[in-house]
Tab-separated table of C-alpha atoms and ligand atoms in Angstrom:
chain	number	residue	atom	x	y	z
Y	1	MET	CA	33.299	30.721	43.909
Y	2	LYS	CA	32.554	27.921	46.372
Y	3	LYS	CA	35.429	26.008	47.910
Y	4	HIS	CA	35.155	22.343	47.212
Y	5	SER	CA	37.397	20.109	49.282
Y	6	GLU	CA	37.779	16.365	48.793
Y	7	ASP	CA	35.859	15.441	51.940
Y	8	GLN	CA	32.949	17.772	51.243
Y	9	GLU	CA	29.568	16.439	50.085
Y	10	LYS	CA	29.722	16.922	46.282
Y	11	ARG	CA	26.070	17.199	45.556
Y	12	ILE	CA	24.184	20.025	43.830
Y	13	SER	CA	20.377	20.059	44.012
Y	14	VAL	CA	18.671	21.556	40.995
Y	15	HIS	CA	15.217	22.954	41.649
Y	16	THR	CA	13.483	22.919	38.232
Y	17	SER	CA	10.109	21.546	37.162
Y	18	THR	CA	11.573	18.117	37.854
Y	19	PRO	CA	14.044	18.548	40.763
Y	20	TYR	CA	17.141	16.421	40.748
Y	21	ASP	CA	20.610	16.051	42.224
Y	22	VAL	CA	23.982	16.188	40.560
Y	23	TYR	CA	26.722	14.126	42.136
Y	24	ILE	CA	30.347	15.170	41.490
Y	25	ARG	CA	32.859	12.667	42.751
Y	26	ARG	CA	35.852	10.808	41.470
Y	27	GLY	CA	35.011	7.136	41.090
Y	28	SER	CA	31.259	7.684	41.295
Y	29	LEU	CA	30.634	5.647	38.117
Y	30	SER	CA	31.340	2.570	40.237
Y	31	ASP	CA	28.676	3.699	42.711
Y	32	SER	CA	26.161	4.741	40.049
Y	33	GLY	CA	23.894	1.742	40.719
Y	34	SER	CA	23.320	2.659	44.354
Y	35	LEU	CA	22.879	6.407	43.499
Y	36	ILE	CA	20.349	5.508	40.801
Y	37	ALA	CA	18.536	3.029	43.104
Y	38	GLN	CA	18.084	5.869	45.660
Y	39	ALA	CA	16.706	8.274	43.031
Y	40	LEU	CA	14.471	5.995	40.991
Y	41	ARG	CA	12.084	3.189	41.885
Y	42	SER	CA	12.328	1.093	38.635
Y	43	ARG	CA	14.961	-1.625	38.437
Y	44	ARG	CA	14.986	-1.776	34.629
Y	45	ALA	CA	16.967	0.509	32.410
Y	46	ALA	CA	18.292	0.916	28.886
Y	47	VAL	CA	21.844	2.294	28.648
Y	48	ILE	CA	22.546	4.447	25.528
Y	49	THR	CA	26.198	5.087	24.667
Y	50	ASP	CA	28.635	5.511	21.792
Y	51	ASP	CA	31.301	3.034	20.661
Y	52	ILE	CA	34.251	4.781	22.276
Y	53	VAL	CA	32.655	5.458	25.653
Y	54	GLY	CA	30.907	2.140	25.588
Y	55	GLY	CA	34.198	0.302	25.201
Y	56	LEU	CA	35.731	2.146	28.127
Y	57	TYR	CA	32.942	2.375	30.706
Y	58	THR	CA	29.942	0.109	30.033
Y	59	ASP	CA	31.314	-2.834	32.038
Y	60	THR	CA	31.841	-0.687	35.145
Y	61	LEU	CA	28.369	0.781	34.836
Y	62	LEU	CA	26.668	-2.590	34.247
Y	63	LYS	CA	28.465	-4.132	37.249
Y	64	SER	CA	27.374	-1.339	39.460
Y	65	LEU	CA	23.761	-1.539	38.213
Y	66	SER	CA	23.744	-5.287	38.744
Y	67	ASP	CA	25.068	-4.832	42.276
Y	68	SER	CA	21.934	-2.781	42.931
Y	69	ASP	CA	19.616	-5.268	41.200
Y	70	ILE	CA	19.050	-3.015	38.176
Y	71	SER	CA	18.956	-4.887	34.882
Y	72	ALA	CA	19.889	-3.039	31.685
Y	73	GLY	CA	20.313	-3.626	27.981
Y	74	VAL	CA	22.893	-1.514	26.083
Y	75	PHE	CA	22.397	0.338	22.794
Y	76	THR	CA	25.642	1.551	21.205
Y	77	PHE	CA	25.944	3.920	18.210
Y	78	PRO	CA	28.998	5.277	16.366
Y	79	HIS	CA	30.621	8.269	18.078
Y	80	GLY	CA	30.390	11.756	16.702
Y	81	GLU	CA	27.997	14.557	15.937
Y	82	GLN	CA	26.685	12.835	12.762
Y	83	SER	CA	25.020	10.264	15.043
Y	84	LYS	CA	22.812	12.874	16.715
Y	85	SER	CA	20.327	12.216	13.952
Y	86	LEU	CA	16.796	11.117	13.222
Y	87	GLU	CA	18.153	7.804	12.033
Y	88	THR	CA	19.935	7.103	15.374
Y	89	LEU	CA	16.861	8.222	17.262
Y	90	GLY	CA	14.720	5.792	15.283
Y	91	ASN	CA	17.206	2.966	16.088
Y	92	ILE	CA	17.003	3.910	19.753
Y	93	TYR	CA	13.215	3.722	19.725
Y	94	ASP	CA	13.423	0.337	18.015
Y	95	PHE	CA	15.845	-0.842	20.647
Y	96	LEU	CA	13.590	0.322	23.493
Y	97	CYS	CA	10.659	-1.509	21.942
Y	98	SER	CA	12.706	-4.677	21.522
Y	99	GLU	CA	13.745	-4.480	25.187
Y	100	GLY	CA	10.153	-3.998	26.256
Y	101	ILE	CA	10.991	-0.699	28.025
Y	102	THR	CA	7.795	0.635	29.700
Y	103	ARG	CA	6.859	4.006	31.067
Y	104	SER	CA	8.041	3.132	34.558
Y	105	ASP	CA	11.554	2.162	33.296
Y	106	PHE	CA	14.306	4.610	32.504
Y	107	LEU	CA	17.238	5.437	30.202
Y	108	ILE	CA	20.831	6.094	31.076
Y	109	ALA	CA	22.951	8.365	28.896
Y	110	LEU	CA	26.573	7.266	29.246
Y	111	GLY	CA	28.775	9.555	27.202
Y	112	GLY	CA	29.357	13.053	25.992
Y	113	GLY	CA	26.908	15.751	24.858
Y	114	VAL	CA	25.913	13.807	21.755
Y	115	VAL	CA	24.810	10.788	23.803
Y	116	GLY	CA	23.198	12.991	26.437
Y	117	ASP	CA	21.265	15.127	23.932
Y	118	ILE	CA	19.832	12.253	21.913
Y	119	THR	CA	19.097	10.079	24.923
Y	120	GLY	CA	17.373	12.967	26.582
Y	121	PHE	CA	15.241	13.534	23.502
Y	122	ALA	CA	14.446	9.858	23.319
Y	123	ALA	CA	13.387	9.997	26.955
Y	124	ALA	CA	11.270	13.090	26.317
Y	125	SER	CA	9.430	11.505	23.428
Y	126	PHE	CA	9.329	7.686	23.940
Y	127	LEU	CA	5.914	6.666	25.379
Y	128	ARG	CA	5.363	10.426	25.762
Y	129	GLY	CA	8.139	10.694	28.236
Y	130	ILE	CA	10.107	8.393	30.575
Y	131	ASP	CA	12.821	9.125	33.179
Y	132	PHE	CA	16.486	9.334	32.262
Y	133	VAL	CA	19.831	9.607	34.076
Y	134	GLN	CA	22.818	11.481	32.768
Y	135	ILE	CA	26.314	10.047	33.252
Y	136	PRO	CA	28.384	12.607	31.382
Y	137	THR	CA	31.896	11.552	30.370
Y	138	THR	CA	33.276	14.627	28.624
Y	139	LEU	CA	34.112	17.878	30.391
Y	140	LEU	CA	31.663	19.713	28.179
Y	141	ALA	CA	28.877	17.363	29.076
Y	142	GLN	CA	29.704	17.541	32.847
Y	143	VAL	CA	29.853	21.321	33.045
Y	144	ASP	CA	27.132	22.128	30.537
Y	145	SER	CA	24.950	19.762	28.518
Y	146	SER	CA	24.041	17.176	31.181
Y	147	VAL	CA	22.450	19.815	33.479
Y	148	GLY	CA	19.547	22.039	32.553
Y	149	GLY	CA	17.304	19.837	30.486
Y	150	LYS	CA	17.993	20.897	26.896
Y	151	THR	CA	17.800	17.869	24.679
Y	152	ALA	CA	18.003	17.799	20.890
Y	153	ILE	CA	18.943	16.128	17.606
Y	154	ASP	CA	20.267	17.666	14.422
Y	155	ILE	CA	18.331	17.777	11.196
Y	156	LYS	CA	19.352	18.810	7.662
Y	157	GLY	CA	18.174	22.386	8.374
Y	158	GLY	CA	20.654	22.754	11.245
Y	159	LYS	CA	22.106	21.638	14.567
Y	160	ASN	CA	19.834	21.112	17.567
Y	161	LEU	CA	16.718	22.246	15.640
Y	162	VAL	CA	14.500	19.478	16.999
Y	163	GLY	CA	14.376	18.925	20.731
Y	164	ALA	CA	12.585	19.291	23.996
Y	165	PHE	CA	13.096	20.537	27.539
Y	166	LYS	CA	13.426	17.356	29.628
Y	167	GLN	CA	15.221	17.463	32.942
Y	168	PRO	CA	17.120	14.294	33.997
Y	169	SER	CA	16.248	12.504	37.221
Y	170	LEU	CA	19.900	12.353	38.282
Y	171	VAL	CA	23.299	13.411	37.003
Y	172	ILE	CA	26.458	11.524	37.975
Y	173	CYS	CA	29.828	13.245	37.192
Y	174	ASP	CA	32.856	11.074	37.723
Y	175	SER	CA	35.957	13.116	36.963
Y	176	ASP	CA	38.068	10.044	36.695
Y	177	THR	CA	36.351	9.319	33.387
Y	178	LEU	CA	37.755	12.568	32.052
Y	179	ARG	CA	41.286	11.121	32.307
Y	180	THR	CA	40.751	9.154	29.063
Y	181	LEU	CA	39.516	12.210	27.145
Y	182	PRO	CA	41.740	13.341	24.291
Y	183	ASP	CA	43.245	16.850	24.926
Y	184	GLU	CA	41.185	18.356	22.151
Y	185	GLU	CA	37.955	17.324	23.907
Y	186	LEU	CA	39.296	18.542	27.288
Y	187	SER	CA	40.027	21.917	25.638
Y	188	CYS	CA	36.471	21.969	24.331
Y	189	GLY	CA	35.025	21.670	27.802
Y	190	MET	CA	37.516	24.286	29.089
Y	191	ALA	CA	35.987	26.795	26.645
Y	192	GLU	CA	32.643	26.422	28.489
Y	193	ALA	CA	34.390	26.582	31.845
Y	194	ILE	CA	36.108	29.879	30.853
Y	195	LYS	CA	32.639	31.044	29.751
Y	196	TYR	CA	31.203	30.513	33.240
Y	197	GLY	CA	34.077	32.528	34.745
Y	198	MET	CA	33.540	35.318	32.287
Y	199	ILE	CA	29.735	35.576	32.798
Y	200	ARG	CA	29.435	35.033	36.508
Y	201	ASP	CA	32.559	34.314	38.555
Y	202	LYS	CA	35.822	36.200	38.487
Y	203	GLU	CA	37.381	33.899	41.096
Y	204	LEU	CA	36.591	30.848	38.918
Y	205	PHE	CA	38.201	32.659	35.912
Y	206	GLU	CA	41.290	33.264	38.076
Y	207	LEU	CA	41.430	29.626	39.062
Y	208	ILE	CA	41.240	28.568	35.427
Y	209	GLU	CA	43.872	31.110	34.305
Y	210	SER	CA	46.265	29.816	36.970
Y	211	HIS	CA	46.162	26.253	35.487
Y	212	ASP	CA	46.560	24.695	32.064
Y	213	LEU	CA	45.659	21.493	30.247
Y	214	SER	CA	48.239	19.476	32.082
Y	215	SER	CA	47.340	20.626	35.592
Y	216	ILE	CA	43.588	21.043	35.288
Y	217	HIS	CA	42.895	17.440	36.396
Y	218	GLU	CA	44.222	18.345	39.867
Y	219	ILE	CA	41.254	20.655	40.450
Y	220	MET	CA	38.678	18.925	38.254
Y	221	ASP	CA	36.030	18.309	40.904
Y	222	GLU	CA	36.253	21.883	42.105
Y	223	LEU	CA	36.040	23.153	38.545
Y	224	VAL	CA	33.074	21.035	37.647
Y	225	TYR	CA	31.353	21.869	40.950
Y	226	ASN	CA	31.640	25.574	40.360
Y	227	CYS	CA	30.638	25.523	36.766
Y	228	ILE	CA	27.554	23.431	37.525
Y	229	SER	CA	26.628	25.691	40.464
Y	230	ILE	CA	26.497	28.664	38.063
Y	231	LYS	CA	24.479	26.695	35.533
Y	232	ARG	CA	22.072	25.507	38.239
Y	233	ASP	CA	21.501	29.153	39.423
Y	234	VAL	CA	20.841	30.373	35.865
Y	235	VAL	CA	18.581	27.423	34.873
Y	236	GLU	CA	16.577	27.672	38.112
Y	237	GLY	CA	15.907	31.295	37.294
Y	238	ASP	CA	14.919	30.683	33.608
Y	239	GLU	CA	14.330	26.981	32.976
Y	240	PHE	CA	12.723	27.503	29.542
Y	241	ASP	CA	15.248	29.899	28.128
Y	242	ARG	CA	13.085	33.006	27.834
Y	243	GLY	CA	15.490	35.474	29.345
Y	244	GLU	CA	18.475	35.241	31.713
Y	245	ARG	CA	19.489	31.754	30.508
Y	246	MET	CA	20.712	33.437	27.386
Y	247	ILE	CA	23.844	34.532	29.221
Y	248	LEU	CA	25.025	30.933	28.940
Y	249	ASN	CA	25.392	31.696	25.222
Y	250	PHE	CA	28.243	34.062	25.580
Y	251	GLY	CA	30.438	33.449	22.500
Y	252	HIS	CA	27.932	31.035	21.037
Y	253	THR	CA	26.279	33.163	18.299
Y	254	ILE	CA	29.590	33.786	16.501
Y	255	GLY	CA	30.865	30.392	17.626
Y	256	HIS	CA	27.938	28.467	15.996
Y	257	ALA	CA	28.492	30.462	12.843
Y	258	ILE	CA	32.159	29.497	12.722
Y	259	GLU	CA	31.292	25.879	13.443
Y	260	GLY	CA	28.739	26.034	10.579
Y	261	TRP	CA	31.278	27.620	8.227
Y	262	HIS	CA	33.615	24.646	8.984
Y	263	SER	CA	30.620	22.318	8.218
Y	264	TYR	CA	31.053	20.972	11.838
Y	265	THR	CA	34.046	18.954	10.683
Y	266	ASP	CA	37.455	19.150	12.342
Y	267	TYR	CA	36.197	22.123	14.301
Y	268	THR	CA	34.828	21.519	17.829
Y	269	HIS	CA	32.027	23.398	19.597
Y	270	GLY	CA	34.558	24.510	22.166
Y	271	MET	CA	36.839	25.997	19.507
Y	272	GLY	CA	33.850	27.956	18.223
Y	273	VAL	CA	32.796	29.143	21.637
Y	274	ALA	CA	36.404	30.292	22.474
Y	275	ALA	CA	36.840	32.174	19.222
Y	276	GLY	CA	33.298	33.586	19.554
Y	277	MET	CA	33.964	34.879	23.095
Y	278	CYS	CA	37.201	36.559	22.026
Y	279	MET	CA	35.676	38.065	18.873
Y	280	MET	CA	32.631	39.373	20.856
Y	281	SER	CA	34.899	40.719	23.542
Y	282	GLU	CA	37.078	42.562	20.958
Y	283	ARG	CA	33.949	44.343	19.726
Y	284	THR	CA	32.302	45.227	23.038
Y	285	ALA	CA	34.687	45.015	25.999
Y	286	PRO	CA	37.692	47.121	27.231
Y	287	PRO	CA	40.929	45.926	25.603
Y	288	GLU	CA	42.460	44.763	28.874
Y	289	ILE	CA	39.536	42.359	29.415
Y	290	THR	CA	39.835	40.996	25.901
Y	291	GLU	CA	43.621	40.479	26.260
Y	292	ARG	CA	43.172	38.601	29.547
Y	293	LEU	CA	40.422	36.430	28.010
Y	294	LYS	CA	42.596	35.653	24.955
Y	295	LYS	CA	45.577	34.706	27.116
Y	296	CYS	CA	43.446	32.314	29.123
Y	297	VAL	CA	41.901	30.815	25.974
Y	298	ARG	CA	45.407	30.238	24.508
Y	299	ARG	CA	46.478	28.412	27.700
Y	300	TYR	CA	43.958	25.735	26.772
Y	301	SER	CA	45.042	25.464	23.138
Y	302	LEU	CA	41.880	27.137	21.898
Y	303	PRO	CA	41.554	29.687	19.084
Y	304	THR	CA	40.971	33.413	19.683
Y	305	GLY	CA	39.660	34.087	16.196
Y	306	THR	CA	38.717	32.486	12.919
Y	307	GLU	CA	40.116	32.070	9.452
Y	308	ALA	CA	36.566	32.410	8.015
Y	309	PRO	CA	35.957	35.731	6.217
Y	310	LEU	CA	33.491	37.597	8.402
Y	311	GLY	CA	30.953	38.229	5.576
Y	312	GLU	CA	30.785	34.454	5.006
Y	313	LEU	CA	29.697	33.906	8.678
Y	314	ILE	CA	26.535	35.917	8.344
Y	315	PRO	CA	24.374	33.306	6.606
Y	316	PHE	CA	25.374	30.901	9.404
Y	317	CYS	CA	23.956	33.289	12.041
Y	318	SER	CA	20.502	33.147	10.436
Y	319	MET	CA	19.500	29.776	11.944
Y	320	ASP	CA	20.670	30.792	15.398
Y	321	LYS	CA	18.050	30.005	18.055
Y	322	LYS	CA	18.877	33.227	19.915
Y	323	ARG	CA	17.358	35.007	16.940
Y	324	ASP	CA	13.597	35.588	16.689
Y	325	SER	CA	11.692	37.071	13.762
Y	326	GLY	CA	13.148	40.534	13.812
Y	327	SER	CA	15.900	40.560	16.343
Y	328	ILE	CA	18.896	38.785	17.787
Y	329	SER	CA	20.196	38.672	21.343
Y	330	TYR	CA	23.858	38.495	22.070
Y	331	ILE	CA	25.892	38.479	25.261
Y	332	VAL	CA	28.657	40.880	26.317
Y	333	CYS	CA	30.964	40.749	29.306
Y	334	PRO	CA	32.051	44.322	30.080
Y	335	GLU	CA	34.103	42.940	32.913
Y	336	ILE	CA	35.229	39.490	34.094
Y	337	GLY	CA	32.351	37.899	36.039
Y	338	ARG	CA	29.488	40.023	34.651
Y	339	ALA	CA	27.333	39.453	31.570
Y	340	GLU	CA	24.713	41.576	29.875
Y	341	ILE	CA	22.114	40.559	27.250
Y	342	ILE	CA	21.883	42.938	24.315
Y	343	LYS	CA	18.984	42.773	21.882
Y	344	THR	CA	19.437	44.237	18.429
Y	345	SER	CA	18.192	43.895	14.870
Y	346	ALA	CA	19.738	41.328	12.578
Y	347	ALA	CA	21.297	44.216	10.620
Y	348	GLY	CA	22.712	45.637	13.871
Y	349	PHE	CA	24.326	42.325	14.721
Y	350	GLU	CA	25.824	42.017	11.238
Y	351	GLU	CA	27.237	45.536	11.509
Y	352	LEU	CA	28.789	44.612	14.923
Y	353	LEU	CA	30.307	41.460	13.491
Y	354	LEU	CA	31.766	43.249	10.513
Y	355	SER	CA	33.083	46.126	12.651
Y	356	GLY	CA	35.968	43.960	13.985
Y	357	LYS	CA	38.595	41.603	12.715
Y	358	GLU	CA	38.607	37.843	12.188
Y	359	GLY	CA	41.250	37.679	14.985
Y	360	GLU	CA	44.192	35.327	15.168
M	1	NAD	P1	30.689	14.056	22.056
M	1	NAD	O1	29.617	13.532	22.838
M	1	NAD	O2	30.718	13.817	20.607
M	1	NAD	O3	32.074	13.520	22.710
M	1	NAD	C1	33.304	13.892	22.100
M	1	NAD	C2	34.151	12.676	21.827
M	1	NAD	O4	34.737	12.220	23.001
M	1	NAD	C3	33.391	11.498	21.197
M	1	NAD	O5	34.130	10.924	20.170
M	1	NAD	C4	33.260	10.548	22.346
M	1	NAD	O6	33.187	9.217	21.990
M	1	NAD	C5	34.522	10.837	23.120
M	1	NAD	N1	34.425	10.577	24.555
M	1	NAD	C6	33.407	10.901	25.386
M	1	NAD	N2	33.781	10.653	26.684
M	1	NAD	C7	35.062	10.157	26.609
M	1	NAD	C8	35.949	9.638	27.592
M	1	NAD	N3	35.636	9.798	28.903
M	1	NAD	N4	37.133	9.164	27.229
M	1	NAD	C9	37.455	9.173	25.885
M	1	NAD	N5	36.619	9.583	24.928
M	1	NAD	C10	35.441	10.047	25.293
M	1	NAD	O7	30.843	15.631	22.261
M	1	NAD	P2	30.652	16.665	23.497
M	1	NAD	O8	31.668	17.694	23.211
M	1	NAD	O9	30.664	15.954	24.768
M	1	NAD	O10	29.218	17.246	23.273
M	1	NAD	C11	28.883	17.948	22.095
M	1	NAD	C12	27.443	17.944	21.939
M	1	NAD	O11	26.789	18.504	23.057
M	1	NAD	C13	26.918	18.700	20.704
M	1	NAD	O12	26.020	17.936	20.025
M	1	NAD	C14	26.242	19.921	21.274
M	1	NAD	O13	25.198	20.409	20.513
M	1	NAD	C15	25.755	19.403	22.612
M	1	NAD	N6	25.531	20.374	23.692
M	1	NAD	C16	24.324	20.334	24.357
M	1	NAD	C17	24.110	21.261	25.353
M	1	NAD	C18	22.809	21.179	26.070
M	1	NAD	O14	22.537	22.061	26.935
M	1	NAD	N7	21.980	20.163	25.899
M	1	NAD	C19	25.133	22.173	25.704
M	1	NAD	C20	26.277	22.171	25.017
M	1	NAD	C21	26.513	21.233	23.987
M	2	LIG	N1	24.052	25.252	26.952
M	2	LIG	C1	23.204	26.405	27.114
M	2	LIG	C2	22.019	26.168	27.936
M	2	LIG	O1	21.865	25.135	28.526
M	2	LIG	O2	21.146	26.974	27.978
């Protein structure tokens, strides 16, 4: 784990097909105009946000843009996963046309993973690709979805089934914006932070297990910095998700199935990831590792198992993107800080899932 003091430069450079910087600093939303002006030449943007985030942070962003002579129109859609749709995407394209956005202009995603994913996909596809900036305002988006270039929308066939790899030109993480997040959303991001500790960094895991939801804001920049550093290392090694990047999916195969079983309502992605990590650990890791993981997960009000009957989860594993024609890859952590990718048949995975309990 890297120490991250307040006076330290809080910048992570990501060396992917499009290289870019990630700034992690409290209050950086107010400086976003000058950070963007240094990274991009155009002085015209379209801001995409949802109704909740827009109400909280658009004014600060627009003022900062205007201070740097960047003009921007704002497109706002209703918050929630149901907006990550073809319909919203079409509305965004219409808005960009009405604003006269050209190939040399850029988009700004101001919001959580839903805003980031759909804006990224709009940027990947509009005029065959324009630049975009990520300003993530949920913990999940700061530590995971805003970095790495996966963009997507949901279709009737499943979540995230249509998308593209499109790296942002800049990511600005202002941990002050996380102060307005409801606890449930903070927990959701903590599930991903716990995941990073489990797969790569025992010290990070120890930092997380020594805090809880009420004290985590005190170390937020350090937490975000260390999570993004791990994501950067993994993505630089496997930008297009053909191998090592799969370790970021620890807990996700079972987690996605649980989310699907709940029809994605009243059940967050983070709850699925937390339950999925614990259930996978129960089946593959020494009991003392599983117990420590479960204790940490509970500290952040996340579930360690599911009420879904295991047999009913199996159909929801079938659309998982970690599955190819005959096989499925899943991630195990035999110890805290180390992950392994296991490839098996679909039948082998089902047998593994059914070999354990639903958990608590
Ligand atoms: P989200 O974007 O729906 O945000 C959750 C809720 O918090 C929303 O209601 C939003 O309006 C609200 N919110 C956002 N910021 C706020 C703030 N600062 N204060 C108060 N409220 C705020 O959900 P999410 O959890 O950020 O992201 C989930 C999405 O991310 C899913 O669609 C998932 O598929 C995607 N995702 C993508 C990647 C990737 O690599 N691209 C990785 C993980 C998840
Ligand atoms: N969120 C997993 C990945 O970016 O690969």
